[in-house]
XYZ file of C-alpha atoms in Angstrom:
597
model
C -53.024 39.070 29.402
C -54.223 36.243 27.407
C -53.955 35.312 23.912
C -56.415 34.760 21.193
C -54.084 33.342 18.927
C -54.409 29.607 17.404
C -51.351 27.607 18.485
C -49.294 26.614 15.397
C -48.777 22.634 14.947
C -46.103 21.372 13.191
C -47.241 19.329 10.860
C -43.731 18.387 9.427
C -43.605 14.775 8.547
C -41.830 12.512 10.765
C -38.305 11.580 9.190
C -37.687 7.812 8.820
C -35.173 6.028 10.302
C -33.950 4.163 7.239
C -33.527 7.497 5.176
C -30.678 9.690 4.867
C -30.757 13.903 4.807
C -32.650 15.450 2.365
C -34.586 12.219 1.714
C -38.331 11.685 1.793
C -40.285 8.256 2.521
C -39.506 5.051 4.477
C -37.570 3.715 1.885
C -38.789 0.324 2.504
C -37.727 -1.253 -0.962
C -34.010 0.229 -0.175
C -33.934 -1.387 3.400
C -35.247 -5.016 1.944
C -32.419 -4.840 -0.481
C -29.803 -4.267 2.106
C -30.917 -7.095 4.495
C -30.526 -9.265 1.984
C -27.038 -7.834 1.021
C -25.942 -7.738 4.980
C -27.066 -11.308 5.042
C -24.609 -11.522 2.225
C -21.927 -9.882 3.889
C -22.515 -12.273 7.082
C -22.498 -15.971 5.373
C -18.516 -16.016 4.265
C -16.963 -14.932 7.884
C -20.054 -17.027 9.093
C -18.772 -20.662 7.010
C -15.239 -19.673 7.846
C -15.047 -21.589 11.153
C -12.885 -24.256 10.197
C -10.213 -21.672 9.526
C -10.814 -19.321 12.777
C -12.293 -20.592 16.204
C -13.569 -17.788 17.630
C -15.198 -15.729 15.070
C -18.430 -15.706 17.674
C -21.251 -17.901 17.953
C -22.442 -19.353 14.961
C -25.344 -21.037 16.550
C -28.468 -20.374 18.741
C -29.908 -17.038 20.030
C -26.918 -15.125 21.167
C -25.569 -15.201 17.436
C -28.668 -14.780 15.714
C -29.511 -11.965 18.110
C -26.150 -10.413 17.550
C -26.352 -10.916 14.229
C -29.909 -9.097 13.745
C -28.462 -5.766 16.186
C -25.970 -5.814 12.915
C -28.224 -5.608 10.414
C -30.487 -2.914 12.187
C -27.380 -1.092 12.406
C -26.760 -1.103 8.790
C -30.168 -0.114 7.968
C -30.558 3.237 10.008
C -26.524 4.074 9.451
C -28.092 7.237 6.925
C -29.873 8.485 9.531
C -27.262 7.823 12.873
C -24.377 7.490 11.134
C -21.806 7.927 14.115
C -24.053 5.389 16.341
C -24.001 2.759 13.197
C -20.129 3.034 13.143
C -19.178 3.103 16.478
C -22.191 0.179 17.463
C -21.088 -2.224 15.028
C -17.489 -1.670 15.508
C -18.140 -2.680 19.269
C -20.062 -5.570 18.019
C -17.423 -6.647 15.846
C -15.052 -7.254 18.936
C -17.201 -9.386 20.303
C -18.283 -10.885 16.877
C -15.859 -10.752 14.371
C -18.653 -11.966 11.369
C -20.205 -8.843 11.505
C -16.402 -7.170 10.038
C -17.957 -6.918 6.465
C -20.696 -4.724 7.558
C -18.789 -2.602 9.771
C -16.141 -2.168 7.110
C -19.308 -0.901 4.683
C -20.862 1.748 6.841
C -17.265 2.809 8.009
C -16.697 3.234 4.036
C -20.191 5.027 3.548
C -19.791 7.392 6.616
C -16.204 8.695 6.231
C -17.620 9.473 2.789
C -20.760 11.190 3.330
C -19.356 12.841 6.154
C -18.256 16.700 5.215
C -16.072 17.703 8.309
C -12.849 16.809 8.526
C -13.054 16.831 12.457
C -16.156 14.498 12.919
C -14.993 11.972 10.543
C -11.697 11.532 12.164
C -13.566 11.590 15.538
C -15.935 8.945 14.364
C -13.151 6.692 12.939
C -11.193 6.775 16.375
C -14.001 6.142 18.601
C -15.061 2.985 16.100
C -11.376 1.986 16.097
C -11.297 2.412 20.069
C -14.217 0.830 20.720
C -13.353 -2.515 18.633
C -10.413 -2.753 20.483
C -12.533 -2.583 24.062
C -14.899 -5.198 22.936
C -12.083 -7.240 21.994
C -10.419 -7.127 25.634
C -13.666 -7.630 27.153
C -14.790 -10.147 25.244
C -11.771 -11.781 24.419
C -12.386 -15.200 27.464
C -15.819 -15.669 25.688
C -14.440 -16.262 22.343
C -12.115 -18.514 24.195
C -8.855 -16.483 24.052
C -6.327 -14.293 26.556
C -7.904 -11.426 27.460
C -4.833 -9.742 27.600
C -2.515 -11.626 25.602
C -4.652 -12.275 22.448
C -7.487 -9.464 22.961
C -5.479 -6.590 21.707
C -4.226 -8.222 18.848
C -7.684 -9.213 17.597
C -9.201 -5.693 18.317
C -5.917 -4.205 16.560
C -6.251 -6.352 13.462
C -10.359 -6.016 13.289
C -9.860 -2.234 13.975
C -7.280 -1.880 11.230
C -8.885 -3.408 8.413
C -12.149 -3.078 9.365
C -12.674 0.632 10.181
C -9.456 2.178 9.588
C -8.611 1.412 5.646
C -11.986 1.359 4.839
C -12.066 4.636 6.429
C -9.286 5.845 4.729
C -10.669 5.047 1.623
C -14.152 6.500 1.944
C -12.806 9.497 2.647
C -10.819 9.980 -0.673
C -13.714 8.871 -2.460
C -15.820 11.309 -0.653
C -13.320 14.384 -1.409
C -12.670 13.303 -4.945
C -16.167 13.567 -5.492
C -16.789 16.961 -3.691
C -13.718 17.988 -5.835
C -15.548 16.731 -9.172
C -18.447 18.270 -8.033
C -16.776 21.653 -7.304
C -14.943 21.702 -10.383
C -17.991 21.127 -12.787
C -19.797 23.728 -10.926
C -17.196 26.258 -11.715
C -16.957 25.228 -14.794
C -20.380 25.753 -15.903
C -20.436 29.125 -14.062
C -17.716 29.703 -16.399
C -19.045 28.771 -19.435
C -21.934 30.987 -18.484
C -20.269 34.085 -17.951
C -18.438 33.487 -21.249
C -21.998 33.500 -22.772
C -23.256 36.372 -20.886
C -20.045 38.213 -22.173
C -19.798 37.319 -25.458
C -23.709 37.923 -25.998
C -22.901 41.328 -24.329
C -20.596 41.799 -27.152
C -22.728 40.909 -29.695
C -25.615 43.564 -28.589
C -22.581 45.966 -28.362
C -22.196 45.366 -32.017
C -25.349 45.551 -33.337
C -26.048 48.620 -30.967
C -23.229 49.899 -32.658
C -24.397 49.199 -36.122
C -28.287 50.365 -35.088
C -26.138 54.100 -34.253
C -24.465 53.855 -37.311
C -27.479 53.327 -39.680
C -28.962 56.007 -37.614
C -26.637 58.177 -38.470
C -26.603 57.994 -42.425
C -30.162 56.970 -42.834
C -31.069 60.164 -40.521
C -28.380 62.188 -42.805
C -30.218 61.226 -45.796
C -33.557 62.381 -44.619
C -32.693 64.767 -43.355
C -31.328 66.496 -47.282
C -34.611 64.854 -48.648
C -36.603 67.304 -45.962
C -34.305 70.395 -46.704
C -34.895 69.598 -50.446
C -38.478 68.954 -50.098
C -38.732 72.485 -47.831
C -37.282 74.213 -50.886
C -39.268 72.618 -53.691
C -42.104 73.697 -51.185
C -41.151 77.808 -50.737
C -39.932 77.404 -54.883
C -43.963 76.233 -55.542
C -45.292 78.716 -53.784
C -45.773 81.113 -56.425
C -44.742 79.221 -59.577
C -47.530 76.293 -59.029
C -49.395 76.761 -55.940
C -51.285 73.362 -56.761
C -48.324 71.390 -56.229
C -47.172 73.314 -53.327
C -49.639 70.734 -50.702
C -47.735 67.915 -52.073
C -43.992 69.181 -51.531
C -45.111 69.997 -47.939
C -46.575 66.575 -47.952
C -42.973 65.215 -49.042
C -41.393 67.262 -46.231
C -43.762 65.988 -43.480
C -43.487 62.591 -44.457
C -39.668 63.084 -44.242
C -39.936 64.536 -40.968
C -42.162 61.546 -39.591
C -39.293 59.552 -40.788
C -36.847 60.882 -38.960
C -38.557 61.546 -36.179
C -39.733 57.475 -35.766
C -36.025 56.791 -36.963
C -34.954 58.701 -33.335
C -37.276 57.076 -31.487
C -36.225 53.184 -32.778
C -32.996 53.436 -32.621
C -32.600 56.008 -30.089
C -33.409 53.352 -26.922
C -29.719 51.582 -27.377
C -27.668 54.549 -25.288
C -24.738 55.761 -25.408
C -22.486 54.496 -27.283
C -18.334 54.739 -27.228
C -16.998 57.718 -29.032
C -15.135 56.941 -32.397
C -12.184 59.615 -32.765
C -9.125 60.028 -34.627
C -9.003 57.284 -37.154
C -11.462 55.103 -36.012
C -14.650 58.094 -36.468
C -16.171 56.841 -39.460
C -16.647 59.010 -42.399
C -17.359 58.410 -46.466
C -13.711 57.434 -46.309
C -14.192 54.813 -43.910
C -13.040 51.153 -45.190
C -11.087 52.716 -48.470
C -7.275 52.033 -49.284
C -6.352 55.416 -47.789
C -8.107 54.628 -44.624
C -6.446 51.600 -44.286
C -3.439 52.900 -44.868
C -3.342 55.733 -42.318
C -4.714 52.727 -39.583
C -1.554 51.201 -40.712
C 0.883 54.539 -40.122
C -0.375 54.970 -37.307
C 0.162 51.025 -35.891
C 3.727 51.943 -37.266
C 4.245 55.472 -35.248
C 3.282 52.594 -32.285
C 6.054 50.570 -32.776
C 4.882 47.702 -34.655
C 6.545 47.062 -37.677
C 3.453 46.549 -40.323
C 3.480 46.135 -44.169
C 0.346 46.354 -46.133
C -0.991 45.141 -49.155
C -3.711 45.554 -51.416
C -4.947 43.801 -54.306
C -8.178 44.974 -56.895
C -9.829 48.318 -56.874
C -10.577 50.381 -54.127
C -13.318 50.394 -51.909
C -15.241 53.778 -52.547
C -17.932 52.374 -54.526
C -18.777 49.866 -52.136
C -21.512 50.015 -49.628
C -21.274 52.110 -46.717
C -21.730 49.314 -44.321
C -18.868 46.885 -46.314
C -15.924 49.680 -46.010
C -16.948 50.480 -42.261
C -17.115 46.059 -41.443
C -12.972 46.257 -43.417
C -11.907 49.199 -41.162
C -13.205 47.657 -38.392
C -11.516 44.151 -38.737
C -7.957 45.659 -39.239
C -8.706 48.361 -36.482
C -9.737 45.413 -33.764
C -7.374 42.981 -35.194
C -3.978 45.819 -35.049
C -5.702 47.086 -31.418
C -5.209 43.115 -30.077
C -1.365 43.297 -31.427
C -0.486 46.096 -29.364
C -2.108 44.938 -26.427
C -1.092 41.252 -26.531
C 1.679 41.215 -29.177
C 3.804 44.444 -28.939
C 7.157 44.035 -31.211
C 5.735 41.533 -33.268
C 5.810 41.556 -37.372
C 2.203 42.033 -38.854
C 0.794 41.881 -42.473
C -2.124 43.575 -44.016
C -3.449 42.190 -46.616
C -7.038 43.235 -48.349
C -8.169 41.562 -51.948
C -11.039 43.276 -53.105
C -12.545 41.226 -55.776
C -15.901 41.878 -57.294
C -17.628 39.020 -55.280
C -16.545 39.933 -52.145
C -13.696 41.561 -49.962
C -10.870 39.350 -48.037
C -9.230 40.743 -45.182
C -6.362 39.316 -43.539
C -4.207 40.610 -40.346
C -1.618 38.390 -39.276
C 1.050 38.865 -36.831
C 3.891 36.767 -35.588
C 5.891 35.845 -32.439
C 6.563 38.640 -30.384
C 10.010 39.457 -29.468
C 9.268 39.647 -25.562
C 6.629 37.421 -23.942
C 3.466 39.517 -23.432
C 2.117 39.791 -19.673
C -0.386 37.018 -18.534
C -2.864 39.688 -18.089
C -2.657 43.538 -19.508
C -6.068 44.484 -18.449
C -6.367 46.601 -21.614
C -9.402 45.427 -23.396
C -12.290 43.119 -22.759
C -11.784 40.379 -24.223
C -14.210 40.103 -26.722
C -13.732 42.283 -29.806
C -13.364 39.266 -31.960
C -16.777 38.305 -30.727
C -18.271 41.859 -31.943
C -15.886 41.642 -35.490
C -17.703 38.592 -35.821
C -21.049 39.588 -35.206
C -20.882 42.320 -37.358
C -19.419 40.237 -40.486
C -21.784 37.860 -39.888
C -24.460 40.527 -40.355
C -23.533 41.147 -43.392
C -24.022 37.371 -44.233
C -19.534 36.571 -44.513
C -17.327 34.952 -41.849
C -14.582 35.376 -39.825
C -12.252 33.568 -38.159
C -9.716 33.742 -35.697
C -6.972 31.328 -34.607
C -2.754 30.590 -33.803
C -0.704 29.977 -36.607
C 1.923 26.925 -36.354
C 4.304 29.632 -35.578
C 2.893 30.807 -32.615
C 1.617 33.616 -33.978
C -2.141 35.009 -34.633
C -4.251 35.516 -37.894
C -7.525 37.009 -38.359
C -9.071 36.171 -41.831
C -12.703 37.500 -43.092
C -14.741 37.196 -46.112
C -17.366 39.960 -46.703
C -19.804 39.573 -49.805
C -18.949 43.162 -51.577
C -22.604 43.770 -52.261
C -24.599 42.330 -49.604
C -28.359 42.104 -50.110
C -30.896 44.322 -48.710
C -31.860 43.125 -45.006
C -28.431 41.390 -44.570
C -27.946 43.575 -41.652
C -31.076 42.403 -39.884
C -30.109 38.676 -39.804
C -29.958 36.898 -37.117
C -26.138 35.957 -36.691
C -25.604 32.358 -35.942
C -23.181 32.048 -32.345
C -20.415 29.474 -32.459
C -21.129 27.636 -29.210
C -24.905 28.343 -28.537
C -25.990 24.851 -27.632
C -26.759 23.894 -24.272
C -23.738 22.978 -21.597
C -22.846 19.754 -21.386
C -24.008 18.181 -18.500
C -20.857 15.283 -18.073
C -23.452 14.214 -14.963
C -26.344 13.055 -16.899
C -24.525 11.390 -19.955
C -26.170 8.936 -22.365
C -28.301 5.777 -20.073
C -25.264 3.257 -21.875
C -22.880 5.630 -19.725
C -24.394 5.821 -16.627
C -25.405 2.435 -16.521
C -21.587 1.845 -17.504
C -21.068 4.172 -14.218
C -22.887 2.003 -12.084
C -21.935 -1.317 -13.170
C -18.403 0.039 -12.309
C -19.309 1.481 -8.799
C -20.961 -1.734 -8.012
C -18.035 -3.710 -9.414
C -15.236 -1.818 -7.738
C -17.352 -2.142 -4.107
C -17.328 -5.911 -4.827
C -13.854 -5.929 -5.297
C -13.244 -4.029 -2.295
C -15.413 -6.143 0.116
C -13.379 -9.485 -1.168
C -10.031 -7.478 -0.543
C -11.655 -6.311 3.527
C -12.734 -10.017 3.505
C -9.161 -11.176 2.308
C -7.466 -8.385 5.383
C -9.981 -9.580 7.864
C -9.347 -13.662 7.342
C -5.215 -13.315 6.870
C -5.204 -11.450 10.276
C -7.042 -13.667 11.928
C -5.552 -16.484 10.698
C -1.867 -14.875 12.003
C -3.407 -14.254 15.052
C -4.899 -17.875 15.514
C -1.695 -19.142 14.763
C 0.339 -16.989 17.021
C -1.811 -18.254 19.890
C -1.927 -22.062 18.817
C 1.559 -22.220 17.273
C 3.800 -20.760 20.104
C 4.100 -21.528 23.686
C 3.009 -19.122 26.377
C 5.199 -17.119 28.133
C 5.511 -19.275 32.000
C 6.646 -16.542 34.890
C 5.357 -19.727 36.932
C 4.743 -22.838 37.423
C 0.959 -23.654 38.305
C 0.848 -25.047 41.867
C -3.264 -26.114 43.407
C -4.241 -22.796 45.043
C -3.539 -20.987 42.629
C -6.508 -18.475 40.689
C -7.478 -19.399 37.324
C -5.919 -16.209 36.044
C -2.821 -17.072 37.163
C -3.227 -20.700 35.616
C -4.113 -18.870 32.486
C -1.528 -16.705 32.155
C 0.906 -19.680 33.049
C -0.731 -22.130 30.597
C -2.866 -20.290 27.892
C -6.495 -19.993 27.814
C -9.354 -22.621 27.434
C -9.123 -23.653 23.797
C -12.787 -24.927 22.333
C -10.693 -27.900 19.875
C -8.459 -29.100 23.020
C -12.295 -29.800 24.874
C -13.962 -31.343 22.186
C -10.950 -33.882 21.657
C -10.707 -34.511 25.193
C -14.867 -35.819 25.441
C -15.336 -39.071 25.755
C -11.356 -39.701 26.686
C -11.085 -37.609 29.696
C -11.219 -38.923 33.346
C -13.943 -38.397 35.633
C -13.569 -34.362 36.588
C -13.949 -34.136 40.671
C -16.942 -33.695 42.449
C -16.023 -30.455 44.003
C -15.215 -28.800 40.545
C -17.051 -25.887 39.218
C -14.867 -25.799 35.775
C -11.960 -26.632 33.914
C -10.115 -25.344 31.725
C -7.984 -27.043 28.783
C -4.921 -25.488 27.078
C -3.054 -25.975 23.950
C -1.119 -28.731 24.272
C 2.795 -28.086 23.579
C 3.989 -31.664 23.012
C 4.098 -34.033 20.306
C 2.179 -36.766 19.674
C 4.100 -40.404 20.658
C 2.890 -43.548 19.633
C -0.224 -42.532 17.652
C -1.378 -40.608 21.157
C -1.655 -37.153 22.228
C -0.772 -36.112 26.134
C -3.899 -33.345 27.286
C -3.799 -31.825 29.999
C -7.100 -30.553 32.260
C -6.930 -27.976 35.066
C -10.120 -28.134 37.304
C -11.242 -25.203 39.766
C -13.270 -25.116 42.389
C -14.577 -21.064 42.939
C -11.353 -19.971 40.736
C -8.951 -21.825 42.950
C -7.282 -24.589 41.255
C -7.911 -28.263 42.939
C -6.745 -30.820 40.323
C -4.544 -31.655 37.656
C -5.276 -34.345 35.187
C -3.161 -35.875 32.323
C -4.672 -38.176 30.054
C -4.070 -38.958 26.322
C -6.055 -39.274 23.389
C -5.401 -41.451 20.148
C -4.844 -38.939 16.851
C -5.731 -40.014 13.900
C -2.632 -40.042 11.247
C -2.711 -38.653 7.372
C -2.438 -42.160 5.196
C -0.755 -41.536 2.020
C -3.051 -41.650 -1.326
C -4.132 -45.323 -2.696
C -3.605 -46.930 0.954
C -6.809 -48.520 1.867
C -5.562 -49.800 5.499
C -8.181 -49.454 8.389
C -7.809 -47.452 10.712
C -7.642 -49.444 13.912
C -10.573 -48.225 16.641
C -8.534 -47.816 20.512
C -10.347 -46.446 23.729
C -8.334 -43.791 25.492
C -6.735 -45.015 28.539
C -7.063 -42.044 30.377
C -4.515 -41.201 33.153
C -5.838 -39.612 35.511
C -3.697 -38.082 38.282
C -4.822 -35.210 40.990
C -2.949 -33.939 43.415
C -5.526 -34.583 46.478
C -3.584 -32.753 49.442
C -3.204 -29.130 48.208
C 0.343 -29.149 48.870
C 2.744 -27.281 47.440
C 4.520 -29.609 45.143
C 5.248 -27.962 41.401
C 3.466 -29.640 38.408
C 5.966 -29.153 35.908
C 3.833 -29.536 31.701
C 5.105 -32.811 30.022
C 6.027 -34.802 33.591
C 3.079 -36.553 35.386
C 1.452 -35.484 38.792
C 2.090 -37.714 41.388
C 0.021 -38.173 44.495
């Protein structure tokens, strides 16, 4: 049956080609930067003809054409990254001035690129397919196909796609990695805040129950006094009787808006044995029993005590002193069992010091005990700091542990309500961000270290290039024959060497007249030495791939004069010698010995 329903249109915007994943826009400034930098990346392999012959064609549409395919290449690479590497790496086999950009988007793949797999698939098909190209178009850069073509594709492929490669993928993981590890860390840091503000409620929760407790205690004799002042005024002064029930109600109100404040926090952990606090809570004797019993555990503890005792001290001073040698003796038997501790309180009439410190225990504690939290200190110190003193915590140069606070012996009214002041509140450190000097320090390095790594690609690319020009110039080819007229221009080739673009130009204007029946020729390398201020050339002309004629002619060659000599070089026409084999017979045309007829 049909449907009433609206079609839904996509109205997605249409992704650009020169913008990467998770990017918006057509990036249009971006791209006009990097055609200028590709053109940079061109110019040096594209001036370094003198050194290398057959970088491609510097000249006309085919390198200009070739040329521009690069540069489109490098401007979509975000957006097709395998096509980017693998097209220019093909295009650098046939046109080794484009190595600089293929070496950059090989660099910037490998280390955008998250899977393992695809990048090393990526990097062998570039590699592969610069060596192809190179085969292929090895002839039109006027080399052996099979002789000099793998050796060109090798070297392009190596320091071209393979290093840089190499390279983009350890940046790539090292920055994952950096990445990863600041992630953690923050999450860290967070659930260290979560915890030790956890604590910190604990505490006060704690506290809250506490003052509960005594505050409710008190009210509750005022209401049980004021009930009997109440029943007593019944008959002895009946007019004052409305005002003790007055007193009692009041009291009553009290507690009952006491409950209902503080009785929201929960439950709370039971306090038993020597830890439930009572009116005795925080005085020497307490202190002492916490230490017989630490001693009936084991640890060997001596006490000390300096100044009067405790008992006419706040409630809420004696319970903060019991609880900082109750936490602090607690952590030795968890994480110090066997060690030597010291108790030491000085009660003077400013203020109360507390000190618990224990030493090296005689067996290395476990890594992890699983006892405790982790984060008494935190609530000792929220609780001190409550009562406007301080605490600290920290290793000895022994390798112990000390706990040391200071607790004002008469704290003013309200200190309990203060808001306690954390020790690492601030916001996390974001090492991303930084100051602007540092990340534009950042930058100015990245862009610095790339510039150092193109001139080192550039360096690679030249020196192998330069061996392998000089490996096909400086040594002979290998002759399994001698070339006889019949024979195919491979075969010449491959007996010879391959057409060489300096051995023509020297040869114009020198060479004899080519025959009429030629389609091509083809000069080689010459192997001899120059005699008598002449060069010997030698020209092999086909006719349909079949060779026809073999002329030897010299040319005059210039020599070096040494500094200061001002002598003219004297101008001399070649004499060309020209000598073909007209009968297509079988004779052998030994290199270096003349053809006769």
């Amino acid at each position: 049956m049909p449907s009433s329903a609206q079609p839904v249109t996509d109205h997605r915007p249409v992704r650009s080609p020169f913008a990467g994943p998770g990017e918006g826009g057509w990036r249009l400034w971006r791209s006009a930067r990097e055609v200028v930098l590709a053109g940079v990346l061109v110019w040096p392999l594209w001036q370094a003809d003198e050194m290398v012959s057959y970088l491609g064609p510097r000249g006309g549409a085919p390198g200009v054409g070739l040329v521009g395919v690069a540069v489109v290449l490098m401007l979509v690479r975000r957006r097709f990254p395998g096509t980017t590497v693998v097209g220019l790496a093909a295009l650098m086999g046939a046109m080794p001035v484009v190595a600089l950009l293929t070496a950059t988007a090989a660099y910037t793949v490998a280390r955008q690129e998250q899977t393992p797999r695809r990048r090393t698939e990526l990097l062998l098909a570039a590699g592969a397919a610069t060596l192809v190209t190179s085969v292929a178009f090895a002839p039109w850069l006027g080399l052996s196909r099979w002789e000099v073509g793998p050796a060109l594709g090798a070297v392009l492929a190596t320091t071209a796609v393979v290093v840089p490669g190499l390279v983009g993928t350890s940046v790539g993981q090292q920055n994952r990695l950096l990445r990863a590890l600041r992630g953690r860390a923050a999450a860290a840091e967070q659930a260290r805040r979560l915890a030790e503000s956890e604590s910190r409620m604990r505490e006060r929760s704690r506290i809250a129950a506490e003052m509960h407790d005594l505050v409710g205690h008190r009210l509750s004799l005022v209401a049980l006094h004021a009930g009997g002042l109440e029943m007593a005024l019944l008959k002895q002064a009946p007019g004052l009787r409305d005002e003790a029930a007055l007193v009692r109600r009041a009291t009553r109100d009290a507690m009952q808006e006491l409950r209902e404040a503080l009785g929201v926090l929960g439950p709370l952990e039971d306090d038993t044995g020597t830890g439930a606090l009572t009116g005795a809570t925080g005085t020497r004797a307490d202190i002492e029993a916490l230490v017989e019993e630490s001693r009936g555990g084991g640890i060997p503890v001596t006490s000390s005590w300096e100044g009067p005792d405790l008992d006419a001290r706040p409630a809420r001073v004696r319970r903060a002193v019991h609880r900082v040698v109750r936490e602090s003796l607690t952590n030795v038997h968890r994480y110090a069992a066997g060690a030597h501790v010291t108790v030491a309180v000085r009660h003077t009439g400013a203020g109360v010091e507390v000190q618990v410190r224990n030493g090296v225990p005689p067996t290395p504690p476990a890594a992890a005990t699983g006892l405790g939290s982790g984060q008494g200190l935190t609530g000792l110190r929220e609780r001190v700091a409550l009562l406007g003193g301080t605490l600290k915590a920290d290793r000895t140069p022994g390798g112990g542990f000390v706990v040391t606070a200071g607790i004002p012996a008469d704290p003013g009214p309200g200190a309990e309500t203060a808001d306690a002041a954390p020790e690492a509140n601030g916001p996390l450190a974001d090492e991303e961000s930084g100051s602007g000097l540092s990340a534009l320090q950042r930058r100015v390095g990245g862009v610095v270290a790339g510039l150092l790594g193109l001139v080192g690609v550039g360096v690679g690319v030249m020196s192998g290039l330069v061996l392998v020009d000089q490996a096909q110039h400086g040594s002979a080819p290998s002759r399994q024959e001698v070339p006889r007229l019949g024979m195919s221009r491979e075969r010449v080739a491959a007996a010879v060497g391959p057409d060489t673009a300096e051995v023509r130009a020297a040869a114009a204007g020198h060479e004899p007249r080519r025959p009429d029946s030629a389609t091509e020729c083809m000069y080689p390398y010459p192997v001899t030495e120059p005699r008598g201020g002449r060069l010997e050339l030698v020209r092999y002309c086909f006719r349909s791939g079949t060779l026809i004629a073999v002329d030897r002619f010299t040319v005059p060659v210039v020599p070096e004069k040494p500094t200061g000599e001002s002598k003219a070089a004297g101008e001399s026409k070649a004499t060309g010698e020209s000598e073909a084999t007209g009968d297509g017979s079988a004779s052998e045309l030994p290199r270096g010995s003349r053809t006769h007829d």
